[in-house]
Coordinates of C-alpha atoms and ligand atoms in Angstrom, one line a residue:
X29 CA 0.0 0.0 0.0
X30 CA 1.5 3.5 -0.8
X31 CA 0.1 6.8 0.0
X32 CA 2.7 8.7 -2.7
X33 CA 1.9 10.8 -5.1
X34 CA 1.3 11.5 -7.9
X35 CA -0.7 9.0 -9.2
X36 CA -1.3 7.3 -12.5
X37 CA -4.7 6.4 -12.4
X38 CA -7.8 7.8 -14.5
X39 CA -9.3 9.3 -11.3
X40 CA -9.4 10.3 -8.3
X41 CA -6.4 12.7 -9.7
X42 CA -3.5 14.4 -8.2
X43 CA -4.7 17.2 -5.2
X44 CA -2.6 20.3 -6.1
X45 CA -2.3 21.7 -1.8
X46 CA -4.0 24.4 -2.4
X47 CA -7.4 22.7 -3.3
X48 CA -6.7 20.4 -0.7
X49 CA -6.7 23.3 2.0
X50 CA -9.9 24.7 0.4
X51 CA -11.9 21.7 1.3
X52 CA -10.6 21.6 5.2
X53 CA -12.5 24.3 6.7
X54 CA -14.1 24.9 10.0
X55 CA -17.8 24.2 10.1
X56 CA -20.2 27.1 8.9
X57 CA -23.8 27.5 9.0
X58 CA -25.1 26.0 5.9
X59 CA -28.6 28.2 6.0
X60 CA -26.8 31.1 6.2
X61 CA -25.6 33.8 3.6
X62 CA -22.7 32.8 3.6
X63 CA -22.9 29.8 2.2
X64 CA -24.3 31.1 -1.1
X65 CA -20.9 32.8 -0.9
X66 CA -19.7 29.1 -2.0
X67 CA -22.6 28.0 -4.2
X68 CA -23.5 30.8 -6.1
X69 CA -19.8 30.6 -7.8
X70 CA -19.9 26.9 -8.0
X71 CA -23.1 27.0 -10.3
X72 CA -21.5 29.8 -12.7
X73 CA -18.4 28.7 -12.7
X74 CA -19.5 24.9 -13.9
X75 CA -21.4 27.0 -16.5
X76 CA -19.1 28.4 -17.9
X77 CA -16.4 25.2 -17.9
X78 CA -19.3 23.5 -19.9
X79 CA -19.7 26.4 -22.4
X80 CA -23.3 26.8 -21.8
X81 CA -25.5 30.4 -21.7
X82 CA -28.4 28.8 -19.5
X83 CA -27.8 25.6 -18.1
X84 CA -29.5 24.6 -14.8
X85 CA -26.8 23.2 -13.2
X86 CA -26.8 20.8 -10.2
X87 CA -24.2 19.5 -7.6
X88 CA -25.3 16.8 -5.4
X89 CA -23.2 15.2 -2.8
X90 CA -22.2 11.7 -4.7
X91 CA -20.1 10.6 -7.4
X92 CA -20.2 10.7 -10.7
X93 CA -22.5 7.5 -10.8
X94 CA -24.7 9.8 -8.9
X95 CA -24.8 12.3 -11.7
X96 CA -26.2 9.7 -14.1
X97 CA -28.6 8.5 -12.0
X98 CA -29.9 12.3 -11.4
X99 CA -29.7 12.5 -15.1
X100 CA -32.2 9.3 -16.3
X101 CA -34.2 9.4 -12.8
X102 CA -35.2 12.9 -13.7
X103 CA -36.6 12.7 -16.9
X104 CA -37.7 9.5 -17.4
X105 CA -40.6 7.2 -17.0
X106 CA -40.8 3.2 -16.4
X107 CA -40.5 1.6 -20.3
X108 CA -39.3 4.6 -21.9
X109 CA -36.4 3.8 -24.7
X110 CA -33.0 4.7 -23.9
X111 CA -30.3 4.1 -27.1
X112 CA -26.7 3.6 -26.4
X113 CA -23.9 2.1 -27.3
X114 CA -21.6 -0.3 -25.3
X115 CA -17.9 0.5 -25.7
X116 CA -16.2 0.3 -22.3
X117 CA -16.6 -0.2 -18.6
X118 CA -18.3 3.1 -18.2
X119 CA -20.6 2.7 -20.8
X120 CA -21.8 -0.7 -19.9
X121 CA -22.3 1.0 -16.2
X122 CA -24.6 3.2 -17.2
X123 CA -26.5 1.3 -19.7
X124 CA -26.4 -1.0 -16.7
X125 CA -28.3 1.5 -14.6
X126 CA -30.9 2.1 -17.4
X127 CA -32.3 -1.4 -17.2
X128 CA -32.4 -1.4 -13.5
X129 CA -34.2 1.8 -13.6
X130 CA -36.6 -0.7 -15.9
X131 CA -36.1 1.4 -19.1
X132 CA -35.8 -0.4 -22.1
X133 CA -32.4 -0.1 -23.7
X134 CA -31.8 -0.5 -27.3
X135 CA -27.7 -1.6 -27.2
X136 CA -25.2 -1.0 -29.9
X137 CA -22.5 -3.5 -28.7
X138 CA -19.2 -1.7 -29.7
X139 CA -15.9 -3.2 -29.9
X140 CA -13.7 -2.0 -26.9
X141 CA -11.6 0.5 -28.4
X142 CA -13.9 2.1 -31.2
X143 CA -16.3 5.1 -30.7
X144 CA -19.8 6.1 -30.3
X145 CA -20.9 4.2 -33.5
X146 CA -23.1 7.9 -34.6
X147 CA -24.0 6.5 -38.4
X148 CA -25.7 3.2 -36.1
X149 CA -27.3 6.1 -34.2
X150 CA -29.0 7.8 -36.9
X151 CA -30.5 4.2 -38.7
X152 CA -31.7 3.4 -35.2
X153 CA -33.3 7.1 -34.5
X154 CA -34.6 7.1 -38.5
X155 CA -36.4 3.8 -37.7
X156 CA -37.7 4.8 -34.7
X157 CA -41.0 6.6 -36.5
X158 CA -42.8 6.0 -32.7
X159 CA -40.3 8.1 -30.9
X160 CA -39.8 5.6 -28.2
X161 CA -36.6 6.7 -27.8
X162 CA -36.4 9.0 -25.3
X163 CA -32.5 9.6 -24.7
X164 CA -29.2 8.7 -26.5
X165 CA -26.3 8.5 -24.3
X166 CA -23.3 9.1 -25.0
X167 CA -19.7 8.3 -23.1
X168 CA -17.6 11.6 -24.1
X169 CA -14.2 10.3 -22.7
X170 CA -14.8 6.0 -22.2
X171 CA -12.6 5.8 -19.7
X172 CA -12.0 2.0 -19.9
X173 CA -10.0 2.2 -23.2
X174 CA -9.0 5.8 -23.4
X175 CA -11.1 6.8 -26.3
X176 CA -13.0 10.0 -26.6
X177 CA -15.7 10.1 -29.0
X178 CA -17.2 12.7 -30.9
X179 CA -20.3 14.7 -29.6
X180 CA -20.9 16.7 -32.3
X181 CA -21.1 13.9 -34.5
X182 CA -23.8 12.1 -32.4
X183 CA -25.7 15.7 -32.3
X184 CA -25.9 15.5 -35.7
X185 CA -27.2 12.0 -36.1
X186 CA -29.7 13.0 -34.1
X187 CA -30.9 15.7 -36.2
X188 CA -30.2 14.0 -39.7
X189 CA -33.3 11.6 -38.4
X190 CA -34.9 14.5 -37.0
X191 CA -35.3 12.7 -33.7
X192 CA -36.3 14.7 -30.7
X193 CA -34.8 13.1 -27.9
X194 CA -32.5 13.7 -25.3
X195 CA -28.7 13.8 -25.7
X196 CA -27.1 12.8 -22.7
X197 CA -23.4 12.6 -22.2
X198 CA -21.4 11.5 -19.6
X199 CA -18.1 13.3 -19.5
X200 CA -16.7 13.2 -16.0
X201 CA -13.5 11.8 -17.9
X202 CA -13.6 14.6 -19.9
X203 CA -15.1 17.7 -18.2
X204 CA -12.2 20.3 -17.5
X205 CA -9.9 18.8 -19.1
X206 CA -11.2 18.0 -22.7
X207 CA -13.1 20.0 -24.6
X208 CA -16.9 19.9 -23.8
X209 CA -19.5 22.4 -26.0
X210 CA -22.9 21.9 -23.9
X211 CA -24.5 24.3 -26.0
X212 CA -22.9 23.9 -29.6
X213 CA -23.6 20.6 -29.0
X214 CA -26.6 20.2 -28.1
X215 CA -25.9 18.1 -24.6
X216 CA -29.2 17.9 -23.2
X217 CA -27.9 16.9 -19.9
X218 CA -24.2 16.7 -19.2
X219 CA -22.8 15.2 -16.0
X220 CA -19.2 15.4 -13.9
X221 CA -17.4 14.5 -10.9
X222 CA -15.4 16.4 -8.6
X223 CA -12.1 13.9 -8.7
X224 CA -11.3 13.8 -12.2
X225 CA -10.8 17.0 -14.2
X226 CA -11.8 19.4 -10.8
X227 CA -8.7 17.6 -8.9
X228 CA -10.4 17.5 -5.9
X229 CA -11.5 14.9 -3.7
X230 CA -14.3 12.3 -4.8
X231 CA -18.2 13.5 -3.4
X232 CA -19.8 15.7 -5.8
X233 CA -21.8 14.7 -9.0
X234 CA -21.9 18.0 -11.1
X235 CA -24.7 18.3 -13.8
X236 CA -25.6 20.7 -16.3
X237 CA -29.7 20.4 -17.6
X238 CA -30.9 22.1 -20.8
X239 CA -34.3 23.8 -20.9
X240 CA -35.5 20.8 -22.5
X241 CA -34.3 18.5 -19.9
X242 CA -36.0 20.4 -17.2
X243 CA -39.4 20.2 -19.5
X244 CA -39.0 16.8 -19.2
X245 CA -38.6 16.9 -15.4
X246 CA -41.9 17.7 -15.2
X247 CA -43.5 15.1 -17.2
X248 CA -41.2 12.1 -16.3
X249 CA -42.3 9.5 -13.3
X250 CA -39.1 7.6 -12.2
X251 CA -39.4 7.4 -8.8
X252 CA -36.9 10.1 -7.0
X253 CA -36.3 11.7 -3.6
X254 CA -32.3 12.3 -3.3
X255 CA -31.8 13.4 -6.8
X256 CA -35.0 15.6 -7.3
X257 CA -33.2 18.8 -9.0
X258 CA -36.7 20.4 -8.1
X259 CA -35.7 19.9 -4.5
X260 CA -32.3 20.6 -5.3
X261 CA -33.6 24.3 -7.5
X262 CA -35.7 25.3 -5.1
X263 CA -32.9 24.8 -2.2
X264 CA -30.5 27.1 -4.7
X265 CA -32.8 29.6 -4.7
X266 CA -33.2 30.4 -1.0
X267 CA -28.8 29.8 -1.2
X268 CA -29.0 26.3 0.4
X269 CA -29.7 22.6 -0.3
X270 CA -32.5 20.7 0.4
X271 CA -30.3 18.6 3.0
X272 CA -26.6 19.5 4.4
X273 CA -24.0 20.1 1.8
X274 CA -20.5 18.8 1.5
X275 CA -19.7 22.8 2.2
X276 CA -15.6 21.9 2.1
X277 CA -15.8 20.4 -1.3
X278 CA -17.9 23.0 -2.6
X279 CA -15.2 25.4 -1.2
X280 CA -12.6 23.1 -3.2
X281 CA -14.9 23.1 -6.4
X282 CA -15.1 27.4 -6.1
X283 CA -11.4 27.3 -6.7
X284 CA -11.0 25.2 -8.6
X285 CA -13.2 26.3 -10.9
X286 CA -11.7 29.7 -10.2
X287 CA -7.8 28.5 -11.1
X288 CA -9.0 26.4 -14.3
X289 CA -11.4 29.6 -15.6
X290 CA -7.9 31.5 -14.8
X291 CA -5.6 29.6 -16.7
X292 CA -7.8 29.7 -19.5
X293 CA -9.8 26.3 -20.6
X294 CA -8.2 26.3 -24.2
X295 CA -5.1 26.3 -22.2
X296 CA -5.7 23.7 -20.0
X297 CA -6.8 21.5 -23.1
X298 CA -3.5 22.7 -24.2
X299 CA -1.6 21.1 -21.7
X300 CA -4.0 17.8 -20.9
X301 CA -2.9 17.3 -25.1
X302 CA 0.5 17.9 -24.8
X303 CA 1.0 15.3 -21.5
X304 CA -1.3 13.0 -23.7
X305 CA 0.9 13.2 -26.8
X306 CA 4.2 12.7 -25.1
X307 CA 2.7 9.2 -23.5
X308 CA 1.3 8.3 -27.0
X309 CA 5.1 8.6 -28.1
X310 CA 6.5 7.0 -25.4
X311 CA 3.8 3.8 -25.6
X312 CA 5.5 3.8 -29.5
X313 CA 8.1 3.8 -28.6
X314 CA 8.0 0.9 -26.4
X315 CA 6.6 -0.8 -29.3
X316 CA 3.1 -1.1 -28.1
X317 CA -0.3 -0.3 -29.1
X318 CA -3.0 2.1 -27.7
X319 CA -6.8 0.3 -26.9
X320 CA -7.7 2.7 -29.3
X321 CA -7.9 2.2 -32.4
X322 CA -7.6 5.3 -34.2
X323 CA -5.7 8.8 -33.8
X324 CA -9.1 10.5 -34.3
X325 CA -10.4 8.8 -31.0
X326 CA -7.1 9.4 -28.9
X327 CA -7.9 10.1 -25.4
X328 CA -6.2 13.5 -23.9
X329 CA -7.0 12.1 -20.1
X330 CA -6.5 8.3 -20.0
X331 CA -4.2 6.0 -22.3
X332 CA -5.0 2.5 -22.3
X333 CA -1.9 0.5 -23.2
X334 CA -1.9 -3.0 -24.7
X335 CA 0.7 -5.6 -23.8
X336 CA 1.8 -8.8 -26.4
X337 CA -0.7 -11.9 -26.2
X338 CA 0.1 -13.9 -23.0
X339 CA 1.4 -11.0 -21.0
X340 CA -1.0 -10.5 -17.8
X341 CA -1.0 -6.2 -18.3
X342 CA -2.5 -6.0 -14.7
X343 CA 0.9 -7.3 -13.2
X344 CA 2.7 -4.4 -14.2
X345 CA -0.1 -1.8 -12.2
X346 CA 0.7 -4.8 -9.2
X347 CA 4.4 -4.2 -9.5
X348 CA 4.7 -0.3 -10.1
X349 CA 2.9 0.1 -6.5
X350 CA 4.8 -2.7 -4.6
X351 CA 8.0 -2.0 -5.9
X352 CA 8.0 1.6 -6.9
X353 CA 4.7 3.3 -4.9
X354 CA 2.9 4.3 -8.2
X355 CA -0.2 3.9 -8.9
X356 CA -1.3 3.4 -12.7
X357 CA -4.5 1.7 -13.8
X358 CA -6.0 -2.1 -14.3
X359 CA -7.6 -3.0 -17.5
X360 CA -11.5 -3.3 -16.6
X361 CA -14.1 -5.7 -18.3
X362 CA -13.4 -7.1 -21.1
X363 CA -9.6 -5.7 -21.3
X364 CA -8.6 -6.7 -17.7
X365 CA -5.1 -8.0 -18.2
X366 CA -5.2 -6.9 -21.9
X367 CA -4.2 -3.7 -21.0
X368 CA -3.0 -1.0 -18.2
X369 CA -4.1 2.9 -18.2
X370 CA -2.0 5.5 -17.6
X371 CA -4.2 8.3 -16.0
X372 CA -3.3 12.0 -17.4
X373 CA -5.8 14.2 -16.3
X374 CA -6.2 16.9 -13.8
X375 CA -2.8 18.8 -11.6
X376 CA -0.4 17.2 -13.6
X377 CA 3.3 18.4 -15.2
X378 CA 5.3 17.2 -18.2
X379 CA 8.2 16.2 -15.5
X380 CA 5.5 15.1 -13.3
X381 CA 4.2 12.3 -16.4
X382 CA 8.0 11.8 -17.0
X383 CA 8.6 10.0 -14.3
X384 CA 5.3 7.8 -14.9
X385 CA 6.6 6.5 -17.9
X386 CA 10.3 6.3 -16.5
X387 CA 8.5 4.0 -13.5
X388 CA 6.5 1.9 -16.2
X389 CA 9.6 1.5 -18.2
X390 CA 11.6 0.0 -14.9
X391 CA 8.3 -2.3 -14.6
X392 CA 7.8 -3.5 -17.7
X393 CA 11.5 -4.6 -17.9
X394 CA 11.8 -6.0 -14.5
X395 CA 8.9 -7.9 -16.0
X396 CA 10.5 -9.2 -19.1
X397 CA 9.2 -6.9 -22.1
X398 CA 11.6 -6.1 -24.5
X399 CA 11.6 -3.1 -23.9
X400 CA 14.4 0.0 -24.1
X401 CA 14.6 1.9 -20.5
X402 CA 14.6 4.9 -21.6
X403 CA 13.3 4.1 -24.9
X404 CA 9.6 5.8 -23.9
X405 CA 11.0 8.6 -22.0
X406 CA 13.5 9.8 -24.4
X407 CA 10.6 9.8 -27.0
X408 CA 8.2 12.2 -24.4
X409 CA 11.4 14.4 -23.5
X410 CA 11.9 15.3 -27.4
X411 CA 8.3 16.1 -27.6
X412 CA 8.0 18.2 -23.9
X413 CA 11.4 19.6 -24.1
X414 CA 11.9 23.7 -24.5
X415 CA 14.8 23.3 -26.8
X416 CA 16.5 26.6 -28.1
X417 CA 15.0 24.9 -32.2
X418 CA 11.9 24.5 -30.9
X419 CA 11.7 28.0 -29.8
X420 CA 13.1 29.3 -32.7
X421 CA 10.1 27.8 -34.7
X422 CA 7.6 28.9 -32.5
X423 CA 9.0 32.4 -32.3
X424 CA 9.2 32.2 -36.6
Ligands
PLP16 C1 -15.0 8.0 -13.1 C2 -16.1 7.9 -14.2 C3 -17.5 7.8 -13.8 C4 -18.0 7.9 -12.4 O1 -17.5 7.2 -11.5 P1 -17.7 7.6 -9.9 O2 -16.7 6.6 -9.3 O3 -19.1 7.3 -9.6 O4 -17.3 9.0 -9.7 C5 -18.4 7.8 -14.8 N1 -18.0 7.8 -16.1 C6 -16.8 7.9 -16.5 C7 -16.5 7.9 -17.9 C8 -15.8 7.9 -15.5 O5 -14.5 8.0 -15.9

């Protein structure tokens, strides 16, 4: 077991201090002014990291798992279609959840390592002359096999079949760290977590409602209490929640939100691609492959490494914490012990994902790969390093 840090892992991500201090403070009274002091900000500031004018937008102390079920028990009824596609652990959760909410899920089984499939999307919307469909999901960032997917392109199936449902996407891979167009998109409900792009702890499930989303709060009869965002609304507007809020993270979230909105999002993309692309080279040149399958689908937030047939990938995650204290991540599903993820996202360096790769490389030798040490990190330091060329060019 090792508490050091940073970690490797696709979430909970690295705590820059600072944040952490923000959550740690001394018990106020939540009914008070005050604590609209740390909520008002938190609900504009989300707004604004999800590029939306007039979102309704909701934190509820959970996870992100919380955020989907806020999401489908809000604005859906017993029987109601739900379309999505299966491409991952996260996916399959949520699809998962549908059917135990008893709606009635129309799958597009995806291999592990493609995208959302948005050209099955619009046959199944054309054909669905009943609109039975209520909601499309749709996995932004699928976290199981680093591959982000394109929203627009599923937007546009939808209105290619002139279908009028829902567009929900999960991004709490992707949120704050990738970018995510609520509006331009069309996202109809969009939902987060606090320990992935926000770098803070886990607890919150951040969601962002369109107008039509909230029509169809009214109208939908899923059985809710927790998640009501009714409840939830009318607590905001008297400045308080419907029960006790997790004030600290709240607190964490305001600055966070605060330092992200200040380093400018395109910026913080900027750097997320950067990291990604100096792993990508490094995971070349080690000779492997990426899950996914395509450039075009490339996670900026999680890489998802494949080892040679007959190589158990989850021993190298086993090894890197006992022998070195870092923490990357297992292969889930149907890729557990096909492949390990290196986590990217959130407070994170070039030097700090340097020595990532330089750990992986000491694993994966000490394991018996044939594999270069120094192979991968040589190929990330040519890509992250400042030379005096490289700043010729840019200057030119
Ligand atoms: C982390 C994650 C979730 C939510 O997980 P929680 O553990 O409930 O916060 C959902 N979807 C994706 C894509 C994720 O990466």
């Amino acid at each position: 077991m090792s508490f050091q840090n940073p970690v490797f892992i696709p979430g909970p991500t690295n705590m820059p201090e600072f944040l952490r201090r923000a959550c740690d403070m001394s018990t106020i009274d939540h009914r008070s002014p005050v604590f609209g002091n740390i909520l008002n900000p938190c609900l504009s500031g989300v707004r604004k990291v999800l590029k939306s004018d007039s979102a309704s937008i909701f934190i509820f102390p959970s996870s992100g798992t919380g955020g989907w079920e806020t999401a489908l028990s809000n604005t859906l009824s017993a029987g109601d279609g739900v379309l999505a596609a299966r491409n991952g652990m996260f996916s399959h959760r949520w699809i998962d959840m549908c059917q135990r909410h008893g709606l009635n899920v129309t799958v597009v089984e995806t291999p592990w390592g493609q995208g959302l499939p948005a050209d099955r999307y619009e046959e199944i919307l054309k054909a669905d002359t009943n609109h039975d469909i209520k909601v499309v999901l749709a996995t932004h960032n699928e976290t199981a096999t680093g591959v982000r997917s394109d929203i627009a392109a599923v937007r546009r199936a939808l209105d290619a079949a002139g279908h009028p449902a829902l567009l929900f996407v999960d991004g709490v891979s992707s949120i704050a760290s990738m970018d995510f167009r609520m509006d331009e998109w069309g996202v109809d409900v969009a939902v987060t977590g606090s320990q992935k792009g926000f770098m803070l702890p886990a607890g919150l499930a951040i969601v962002g409602f369109s107008e039509k989303a909230m029509n169809a709060v009214e109208t939908a009869t899923l059985p809710r209490t927790y998640f009501d965002v009714r409840d939830m609304g009318k607590g905001y507007d008297a400045n308080a929640f419907p029960y006790t809020p997790p004030v600290g993270l709240m607190n964490g979230l305001k600055l966070s939100l605060d330092v992200l909105l200040d380093e400018g999002l395109d910026n913080v993309f900027a750097r997320h691609h950067r990291i990604a692309e100096g792993v990508r080279r490094a995971v070349d040149a080690w000779g492997l492959e990426l899950c996914a399958v395509s450039p075009d689908l490339y996670s900026d937030t999680v890489t998802a490494v494949r080892t040679p047939e007959g190589f158990n990938a989850t021993d190298i995650v086993t090894r890197a914490a006992s022998e070195y204290d870092m923490a990357f991540g297992v292969g889930l599903g149907e890729v557990a012990g096909k492949v390990f993820r290196i986590g990217h996202l959130g407070s994170l360096t070039d030097a700090m994902m340097l020595s990532g790769l330089a750990t992986a490389e000491m694993v994966m030798v000490d394991l018996g790969l044939d594999i270069k040490l120094g192979s991968g990190v040589a190929a990330a330091q040519e890509f992250y390093r400042h030379g005096s060329d490289k700043a010729a060019k840019a200057a030119a």
